[in-house]
PDB file of C-alpha atoms in Angstrom:
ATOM      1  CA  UNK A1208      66.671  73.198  98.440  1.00 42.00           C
ATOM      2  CA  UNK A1209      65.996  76.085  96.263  1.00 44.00           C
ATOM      3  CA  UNK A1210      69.071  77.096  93.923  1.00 45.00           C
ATOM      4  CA  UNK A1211      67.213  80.429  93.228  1.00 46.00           C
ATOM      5  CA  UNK A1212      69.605  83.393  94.297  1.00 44.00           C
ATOM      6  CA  UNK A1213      67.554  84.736  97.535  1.00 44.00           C
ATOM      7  CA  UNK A1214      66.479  88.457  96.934  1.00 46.00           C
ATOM      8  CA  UNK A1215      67.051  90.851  99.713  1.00 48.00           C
ATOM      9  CA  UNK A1216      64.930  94.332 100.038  1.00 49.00           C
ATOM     10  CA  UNK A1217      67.342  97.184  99.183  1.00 63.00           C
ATOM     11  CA  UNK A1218      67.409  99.971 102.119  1.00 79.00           C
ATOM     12  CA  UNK A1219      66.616 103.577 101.426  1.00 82.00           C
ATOM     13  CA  UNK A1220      70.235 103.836 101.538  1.00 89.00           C
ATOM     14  CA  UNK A1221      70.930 101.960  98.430  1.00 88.00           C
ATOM     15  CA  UNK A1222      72.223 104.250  95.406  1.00 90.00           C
ATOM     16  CA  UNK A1223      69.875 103.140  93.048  1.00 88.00           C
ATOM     17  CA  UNK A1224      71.274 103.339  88.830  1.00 87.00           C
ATOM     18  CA  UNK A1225      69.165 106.283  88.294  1.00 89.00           C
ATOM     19  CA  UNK A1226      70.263 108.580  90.784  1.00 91.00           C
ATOM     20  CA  UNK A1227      72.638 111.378  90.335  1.00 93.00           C
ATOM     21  CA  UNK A1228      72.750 112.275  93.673  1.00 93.00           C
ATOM     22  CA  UNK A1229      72.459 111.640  97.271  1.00 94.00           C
ATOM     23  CA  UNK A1230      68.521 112.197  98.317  1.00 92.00           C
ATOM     24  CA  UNK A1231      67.811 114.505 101.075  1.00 91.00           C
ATOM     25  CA  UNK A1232      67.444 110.777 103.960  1.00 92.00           C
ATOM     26  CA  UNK A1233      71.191 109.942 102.477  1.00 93.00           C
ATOM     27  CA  UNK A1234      72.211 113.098 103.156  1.00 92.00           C
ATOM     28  CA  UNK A1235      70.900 112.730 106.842  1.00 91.00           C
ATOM     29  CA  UNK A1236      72.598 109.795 107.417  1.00 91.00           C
ATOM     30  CA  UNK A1237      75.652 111.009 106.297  1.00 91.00           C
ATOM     31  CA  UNK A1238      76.067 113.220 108.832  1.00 89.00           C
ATOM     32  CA  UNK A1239      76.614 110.010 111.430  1.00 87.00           C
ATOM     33  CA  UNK A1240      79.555 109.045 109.168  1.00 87.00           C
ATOM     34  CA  UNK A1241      80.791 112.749 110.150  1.00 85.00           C
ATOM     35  CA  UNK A1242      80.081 113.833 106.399  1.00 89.00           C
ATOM     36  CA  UNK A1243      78.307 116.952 108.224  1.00 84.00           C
ATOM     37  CA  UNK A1244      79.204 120.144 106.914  1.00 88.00           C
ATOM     38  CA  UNK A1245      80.856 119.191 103.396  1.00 92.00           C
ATOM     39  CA  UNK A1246      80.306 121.218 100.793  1.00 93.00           C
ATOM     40  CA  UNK A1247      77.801 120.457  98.417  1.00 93.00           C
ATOM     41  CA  UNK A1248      80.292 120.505  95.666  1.00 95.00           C
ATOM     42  CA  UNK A1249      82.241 117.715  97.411  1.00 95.00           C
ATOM     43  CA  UNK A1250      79.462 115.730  97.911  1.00 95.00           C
ATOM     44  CA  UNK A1251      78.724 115.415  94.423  1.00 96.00           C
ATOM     45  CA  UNK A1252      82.455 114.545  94.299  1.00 96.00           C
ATOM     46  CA  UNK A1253      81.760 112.014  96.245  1.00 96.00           C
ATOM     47  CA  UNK A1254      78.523 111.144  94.575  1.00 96.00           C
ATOM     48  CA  UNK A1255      80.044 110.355  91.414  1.00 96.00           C
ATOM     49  CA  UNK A1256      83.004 108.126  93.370  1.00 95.00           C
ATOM     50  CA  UNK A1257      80.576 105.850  94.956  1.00 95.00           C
ATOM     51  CA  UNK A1258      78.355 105.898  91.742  1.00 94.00           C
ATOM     52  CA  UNK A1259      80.901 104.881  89.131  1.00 93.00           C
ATOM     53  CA  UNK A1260      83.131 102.814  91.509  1.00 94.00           C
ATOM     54  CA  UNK A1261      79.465 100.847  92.526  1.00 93.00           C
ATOM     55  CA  UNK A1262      80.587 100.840  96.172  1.00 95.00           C
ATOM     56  CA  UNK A1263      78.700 102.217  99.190  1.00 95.00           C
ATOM     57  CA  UNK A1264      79.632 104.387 102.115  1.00 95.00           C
ATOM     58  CA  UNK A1265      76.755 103.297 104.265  1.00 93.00           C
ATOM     59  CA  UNK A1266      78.422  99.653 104.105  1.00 93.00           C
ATOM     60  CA  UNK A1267      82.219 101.719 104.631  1.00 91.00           C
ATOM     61  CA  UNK A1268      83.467 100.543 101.275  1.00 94.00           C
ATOM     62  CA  UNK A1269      84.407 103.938 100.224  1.00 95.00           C
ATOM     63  CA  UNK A1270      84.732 107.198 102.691  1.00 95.00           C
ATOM     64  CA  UNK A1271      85.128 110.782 102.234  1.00 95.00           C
ATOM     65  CA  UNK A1272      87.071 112.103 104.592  1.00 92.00           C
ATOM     66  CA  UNK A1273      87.792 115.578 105.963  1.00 91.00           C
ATOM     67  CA  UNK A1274      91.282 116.923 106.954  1.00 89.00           C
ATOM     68  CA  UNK A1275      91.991 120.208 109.182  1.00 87.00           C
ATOM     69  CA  UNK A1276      94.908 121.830 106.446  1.00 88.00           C
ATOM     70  CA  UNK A1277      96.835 124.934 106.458  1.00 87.00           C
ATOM     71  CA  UNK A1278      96.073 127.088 103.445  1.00 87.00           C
ATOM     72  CA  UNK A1279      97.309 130.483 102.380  1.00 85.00           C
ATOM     73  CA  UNK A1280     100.568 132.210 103.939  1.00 81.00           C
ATOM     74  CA  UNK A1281     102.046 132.416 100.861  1.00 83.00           C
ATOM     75  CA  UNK A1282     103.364 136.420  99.356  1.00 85.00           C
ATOM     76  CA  UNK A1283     101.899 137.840 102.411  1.00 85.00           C
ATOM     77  CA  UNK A1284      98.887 136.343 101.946  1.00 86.00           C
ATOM     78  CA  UNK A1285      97.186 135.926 105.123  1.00 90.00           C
ATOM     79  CA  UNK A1286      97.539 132.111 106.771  1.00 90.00           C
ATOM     80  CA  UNK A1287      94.187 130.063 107.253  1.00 90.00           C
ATOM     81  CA  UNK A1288      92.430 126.717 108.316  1.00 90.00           C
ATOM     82  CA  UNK A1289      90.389 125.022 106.169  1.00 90.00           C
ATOM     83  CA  UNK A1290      88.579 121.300 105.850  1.00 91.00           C
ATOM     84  CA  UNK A1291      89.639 119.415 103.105  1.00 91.00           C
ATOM     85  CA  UNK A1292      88.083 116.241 101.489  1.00 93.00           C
ATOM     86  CA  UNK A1293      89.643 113.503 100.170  1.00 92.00           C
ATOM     87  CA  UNK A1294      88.052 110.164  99.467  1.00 95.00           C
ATOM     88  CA  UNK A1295      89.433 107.294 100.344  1.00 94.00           C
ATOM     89  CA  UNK A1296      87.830 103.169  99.459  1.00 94.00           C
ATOM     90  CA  UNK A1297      87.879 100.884 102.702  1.00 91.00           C
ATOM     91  CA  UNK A1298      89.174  97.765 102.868  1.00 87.00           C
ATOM     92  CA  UNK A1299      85.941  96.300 102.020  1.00 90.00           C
ATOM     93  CA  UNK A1300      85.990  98.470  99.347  1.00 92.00           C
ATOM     94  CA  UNK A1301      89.225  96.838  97.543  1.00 89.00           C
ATOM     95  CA  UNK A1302      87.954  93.468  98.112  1.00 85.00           C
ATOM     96  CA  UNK A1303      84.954  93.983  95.780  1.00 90.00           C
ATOM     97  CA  UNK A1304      86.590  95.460  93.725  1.00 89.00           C
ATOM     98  CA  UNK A1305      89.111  92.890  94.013  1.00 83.00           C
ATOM     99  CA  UNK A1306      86.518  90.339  93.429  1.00 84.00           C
ATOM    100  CA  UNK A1307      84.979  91.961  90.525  1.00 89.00           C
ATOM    101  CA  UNK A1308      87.927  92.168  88.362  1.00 85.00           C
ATOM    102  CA  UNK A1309      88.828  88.089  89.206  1.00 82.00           C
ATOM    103  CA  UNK A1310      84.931  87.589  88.135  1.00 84.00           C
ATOM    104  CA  UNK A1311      85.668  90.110  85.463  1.00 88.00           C
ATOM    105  CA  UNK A1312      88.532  87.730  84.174  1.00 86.00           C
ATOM    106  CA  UNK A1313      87.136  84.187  84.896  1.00 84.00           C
ATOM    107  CA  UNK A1314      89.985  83.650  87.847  1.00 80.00           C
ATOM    108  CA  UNK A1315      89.746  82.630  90.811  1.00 77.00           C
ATOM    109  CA  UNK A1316      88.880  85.181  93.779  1.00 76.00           C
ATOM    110  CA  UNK A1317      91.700  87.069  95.565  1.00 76.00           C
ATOM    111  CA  UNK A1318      92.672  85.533  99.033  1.00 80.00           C
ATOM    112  CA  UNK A1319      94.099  88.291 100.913  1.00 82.00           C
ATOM    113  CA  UNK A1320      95.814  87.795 103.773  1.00 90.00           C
ATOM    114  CA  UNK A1321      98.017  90.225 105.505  1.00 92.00           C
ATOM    115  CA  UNK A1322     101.441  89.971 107.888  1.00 95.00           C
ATOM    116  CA  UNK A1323     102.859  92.928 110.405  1.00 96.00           C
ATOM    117  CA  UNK A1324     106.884  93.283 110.867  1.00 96.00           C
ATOM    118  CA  UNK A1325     108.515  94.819 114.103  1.00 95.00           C
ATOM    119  CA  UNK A1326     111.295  96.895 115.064  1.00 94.00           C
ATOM    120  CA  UNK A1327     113.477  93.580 114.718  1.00 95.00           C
ATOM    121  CA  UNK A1328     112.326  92.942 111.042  1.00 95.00           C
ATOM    122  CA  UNK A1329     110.366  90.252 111.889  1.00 96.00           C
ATOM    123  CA  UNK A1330     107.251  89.383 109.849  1.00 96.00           C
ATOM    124  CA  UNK A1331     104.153  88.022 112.282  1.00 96.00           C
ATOM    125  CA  UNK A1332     100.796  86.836 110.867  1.00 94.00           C
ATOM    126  CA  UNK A1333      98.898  88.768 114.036  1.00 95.00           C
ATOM    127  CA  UNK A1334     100.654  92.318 115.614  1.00 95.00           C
ATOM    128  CA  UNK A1335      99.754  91.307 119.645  1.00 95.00           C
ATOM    129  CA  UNK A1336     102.105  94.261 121.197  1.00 92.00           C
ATOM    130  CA  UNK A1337      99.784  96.620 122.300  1.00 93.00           C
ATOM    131  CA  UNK A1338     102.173  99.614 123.162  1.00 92.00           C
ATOM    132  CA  UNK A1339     103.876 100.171 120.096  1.00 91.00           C
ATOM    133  CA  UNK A1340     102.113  99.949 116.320  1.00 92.00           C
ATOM    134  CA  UNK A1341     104.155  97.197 113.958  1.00 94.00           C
ATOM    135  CA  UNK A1342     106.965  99.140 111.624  1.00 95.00           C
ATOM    136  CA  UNK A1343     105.370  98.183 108.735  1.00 95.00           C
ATOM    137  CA  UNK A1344     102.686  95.889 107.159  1.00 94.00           C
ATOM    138  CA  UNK A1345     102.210  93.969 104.079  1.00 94.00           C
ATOM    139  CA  UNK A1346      98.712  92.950 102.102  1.00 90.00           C
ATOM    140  CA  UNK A1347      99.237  89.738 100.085  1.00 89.00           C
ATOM    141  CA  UNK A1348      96.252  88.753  97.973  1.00 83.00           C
ATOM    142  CA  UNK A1349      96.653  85.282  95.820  1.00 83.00           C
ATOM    143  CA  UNK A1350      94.557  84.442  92.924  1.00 78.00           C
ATOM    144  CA  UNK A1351      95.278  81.364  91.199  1.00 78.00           C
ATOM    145  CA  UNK A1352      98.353  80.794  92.669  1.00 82.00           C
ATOM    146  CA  UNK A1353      99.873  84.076  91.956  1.00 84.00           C
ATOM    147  CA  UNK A1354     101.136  86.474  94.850  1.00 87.00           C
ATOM    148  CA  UNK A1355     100.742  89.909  94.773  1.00 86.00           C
ATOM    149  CA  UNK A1356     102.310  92.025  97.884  1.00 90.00           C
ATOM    150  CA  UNK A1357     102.412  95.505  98.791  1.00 90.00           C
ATOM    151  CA  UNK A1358     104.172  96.867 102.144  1.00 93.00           C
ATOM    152  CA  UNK A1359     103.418 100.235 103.654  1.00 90.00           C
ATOM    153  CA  UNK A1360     105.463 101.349 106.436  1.00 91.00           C
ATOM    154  CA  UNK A1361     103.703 102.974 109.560  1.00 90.00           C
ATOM    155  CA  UNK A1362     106.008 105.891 108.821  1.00 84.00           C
ATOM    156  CA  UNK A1363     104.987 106.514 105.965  1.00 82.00           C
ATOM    157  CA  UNK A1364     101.147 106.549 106.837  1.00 76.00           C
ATOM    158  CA  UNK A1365     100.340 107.680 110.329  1.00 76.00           C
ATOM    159  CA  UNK A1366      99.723 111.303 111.430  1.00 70.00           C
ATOM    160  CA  UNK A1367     102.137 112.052 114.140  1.00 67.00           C
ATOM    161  CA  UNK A1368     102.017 115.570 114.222  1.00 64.00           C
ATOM    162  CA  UNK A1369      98.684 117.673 115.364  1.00 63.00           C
ATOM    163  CA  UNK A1370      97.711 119.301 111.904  1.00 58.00           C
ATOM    164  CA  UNK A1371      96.827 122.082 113.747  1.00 62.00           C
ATOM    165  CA  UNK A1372      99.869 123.114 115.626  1.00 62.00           C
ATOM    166  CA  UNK A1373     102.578 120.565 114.722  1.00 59.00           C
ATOM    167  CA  UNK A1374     103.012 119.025 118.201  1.00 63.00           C
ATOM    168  CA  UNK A1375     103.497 115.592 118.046  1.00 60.00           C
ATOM    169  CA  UNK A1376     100.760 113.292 119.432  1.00 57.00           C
ATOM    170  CA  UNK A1377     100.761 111.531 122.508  1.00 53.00           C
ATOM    171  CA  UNK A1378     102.096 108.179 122.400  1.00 49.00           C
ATOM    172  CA  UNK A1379     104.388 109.371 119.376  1.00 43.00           C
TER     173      UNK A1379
END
């Protein structure tokens, strides 16, 4: 057996070194990732993100994402709605990253694993309760024996009101 690294062709998705920004097929396909009216200012935002950060939003390692928010309404000023972007890397995203910097620093590569705790402040390895989301939920990533945790609680995170007109959401 060959111990040759096996090359692979790169799609016309690929952001090559050279570029500096998204061709005019990227652009296309960005649209199915609902990237379909942003401006071209924030796509070069988001150009330079994926560029410098190496990761890739046709693999969902890094998305830009765009948010319904209230501007204006402030000294009389007339109250408006506009789309705003914010990018955002994917979970796939942090574990390159992740695995660059262990490369980076001749450790070991981060195994993540993650746990979900209830209502009852109980920590589970798997969330199985289908009607209601876990209170809270922890990332733990290990390299060379070292933990590192971080816990988000749902309530922090989730949208529960409509952006639009501050109802809360079903299920909420």
């Amino acid at each position: 057996m060959s111990t040759a690294l096996a090359t692979t062709n790169r799609s016309k998705l690929a952001i090559t070194p050279q570029q500096r920004e998204f061709t005019p097929e990227q652009r296309e396909h960005l649209k199915q990732l609902g990237i379909d009216d942003a401006p071209d200012a924030d796509l070069a935002v988001f150009f330079h993100y994926c560029a410098n950060t190496q990761l890739d939003p046709f693999l969902k390692q890094i998305y830009m994402i765009g948010r319904r928010t209230k501007v204006g309404g402030y000294r009389g000023e007339p109250e408006r709605w506009e789309t705003k972007y914010t990018i955002q890397v994917g979970i796939d995203g942090f574990r390159i990253l992740g695995n660059r910097i262990a490369k980076a620093q001749g450790r070991g590569y981060p195994v993540p694993r993650h746990e979900y705790c209830g209502f009852d402040g109980e920590w589970r390895d798997v969330w199985l309760d289908p009607s209601q989301p876990p209170a809270a939920a922890k990332g733990i990533v290990t390299v060379d024996g070292i933990e590192f945790a971080a816990v988000v609680a749902f309530s922090e995170r989730a949208q529960t009101r409509n952006t639009q007109n501050g109802q809360a959401l079903t299920g909420q």
